Amino acid sequence: HENAAVFSTVMVILGLYIIAAVWTRRTDKQDLIKWTASPLMDNLPIDTYHYLITVHTGVGKEAGSTSNISFVMSGESSDSGVRKLSDGKIQVSVYN
C-alpha cells in the first residue's frame, strides 16, 4: 500500500509538472508575438536610422491600452512630424 501511495504522489506531481510546462510554453509563444519589434507603416526605404520605442502604460496587470499611439521624434535641427506607432498589419495592444 505504501508503494502505491508513493507512486500515485509521484505521478500526480509529474502530471502537474507537464501541464504547467505546456501552459508556460504557450504563454511564452504569445509573449514572443507581443514583444516582436516591427517597422512603422510610414517608414521610407531611404530611412537610415532605427529607433526602438518602448511604451509603458502602468504597473497593473490590466494597465494595457488599445489606443492609437502617436509620437514626434525631435532632434537638434528638425523633427519627424507626427508618426503613428503601428505597422499597419497587427492590431497594436500595448501592455506593460
Coordinates of C-alpha atoms in Angstrom, one line a residue:
H1 CA 0.0 0.0 0.0
E2 CA 2.9 2.4 0.7
N3 CA 4.4 1.8 -2.7
A4 CA 1.0 2.7 -4.4
A5 CA 0.7 5.9 -2.4
V6 CA 4.3 7.0 -3.2
F7 CA 3.8 6.0 -6.9
S8 CA 0.5 7.9 -7.0
T9 CA 2.0 11.0 -5.5
V10 CA 4.9 11.0 -7.9
M11 CA 2.6 10.5 -10.9
V12 CA 0.4 13.4 -9.7
I13 CA 3.4 15.7 -9.3
L14 CA 4.7 14.7 -12.7
G15 CA 1.3 15.3 -14.3
L16 CA 1.1 18.7 -12.8
Y17 CA 4.6 19.5 -13.9
I18 CA 3.8 18.5 -17.5
I19 CA 0.6 20.6 -17.5
A20 CA 2.5 23.6 -16.1
A21 CA 5.2 23.2 -18.8
V22 CA 2.7 23.1 -21.6
W23 CA 0.8 26.1 -20.3
T24 CA 4.1 28.0 -19.8
R25 CA 5.3 27.3 -23.3
R26 CA 2.0 28.5 -24.8
T27 CA 2.2 31.8 -22.9
D28 CA 5.8 32.2 -23.9
K29 CA 4.9 32.0 -27.5
Q30 CA 2.2 34.6 -27.0
D31 CA 4.7 36.9 -25.3
L32 CA 7.1 36.5 -28.2
I33 CA 4.4 37.8 -30.5
K34 CA 3.8 40.8 -28.2
W35 CA 7.4 41.7 -27.9
T36 CA 8.4 41.5 -31.6
A37 CA 9.8 44.7 -33.0
S38 CA 8.4 45.8 -36.4
P39 CA 8.9 48.8 -38.6
L40 CA 6.4 51.6 -38.7
M41 CA 3.9 51.6 -41.7
D42 CA 5.0 55.1 -42.8
N43 CA 8.8 54.3 -42.9
L44 CA 10.6 55.1 -46.1
P45 CA 13.2 52.9 -47.9
I46 CA 15.7 55.8 -47.5
D47 CA 15.3 55.9 -43.7
T48 CA 18.8 55.3 -42.3
Y49 CA 18.3 55.5 -38.6
H50 CA 16.4 52.9 -36.5
Y51 CA 15.0 53.5 -33.0
L52 CA 13.3 51.2 -30.5
I53 CA 10.5 52.9 -28.7
T54 CA 9.1 51.4 -25.5
V55 CA 5.7 52.4 -24.2
H56 CA 4.8 51.8 -20.6
T57 CA 1.1 52.1 -19.6
G58 CA 1.2 51.2 -15.9
V59 CA 2.2 48.6 -13.4
G60 CA -1.1 46.7 -13.1
K61 CA -2.0 43.6 -15.0
E62 CA -4.9 45.3 -16.7
A63 CA -3.0 48.6 -17.4
G64 CA -2.8 47.9 -21.1
S65 CA -4.2 50.2 -23.9
T66 CA -5.7 49.8 -27.3
S67 CA -5.3 53.5 -28.0
N68 CA -3.9 54.8 -31.3
I69 CA -0.4 55.9 -30.0
S70 CA 1.4 58.6 -31.9
F71 CA 4.8 60.4 -31.2
V72 CA 7.1 63.1 -32.5
M73 CA 10.8 62.4 -32.6
S74 CA 12.7 65.7 -32.1
G75 CA 16.3 66.4 -32.9
E76 CA 18.6 69.5 -32.9
S77 CA 17.7 70.7 -36.4
S78 CA 14.3 69.2 -37.1
D79 CA 11.6 66.7 -36.0
S80 CA 10.0 63.6 -37.5
G81 CA 6.5 65.0 -37.6
V82 CA 3.6 63.0 -36.1
R83 CA 4.3 59.3 -36.5
K84 CA 1.7 56.6 -35.7
L85 CA 3.0 53.7 -33.6
S86 CA 1.7 50.9 -35.9
D87 CA 3.0 48.6 -38.6
G88 CA -0.4 48.7 -40.5
K89 CA -0.8 44.9 -40.1
I90 CA -1.0 43.9 -36.5
Q91 CA -3.7 45.3 -34.1
V92 CA -1.5 47.1 -31.5
S93 CA -2.2 46.4 -27.9
V94 CA 0.3 47.9 -25.5
Y95 CA 0.8 46.0 -22.3
N96 CA 3.3 46.7 -19.5

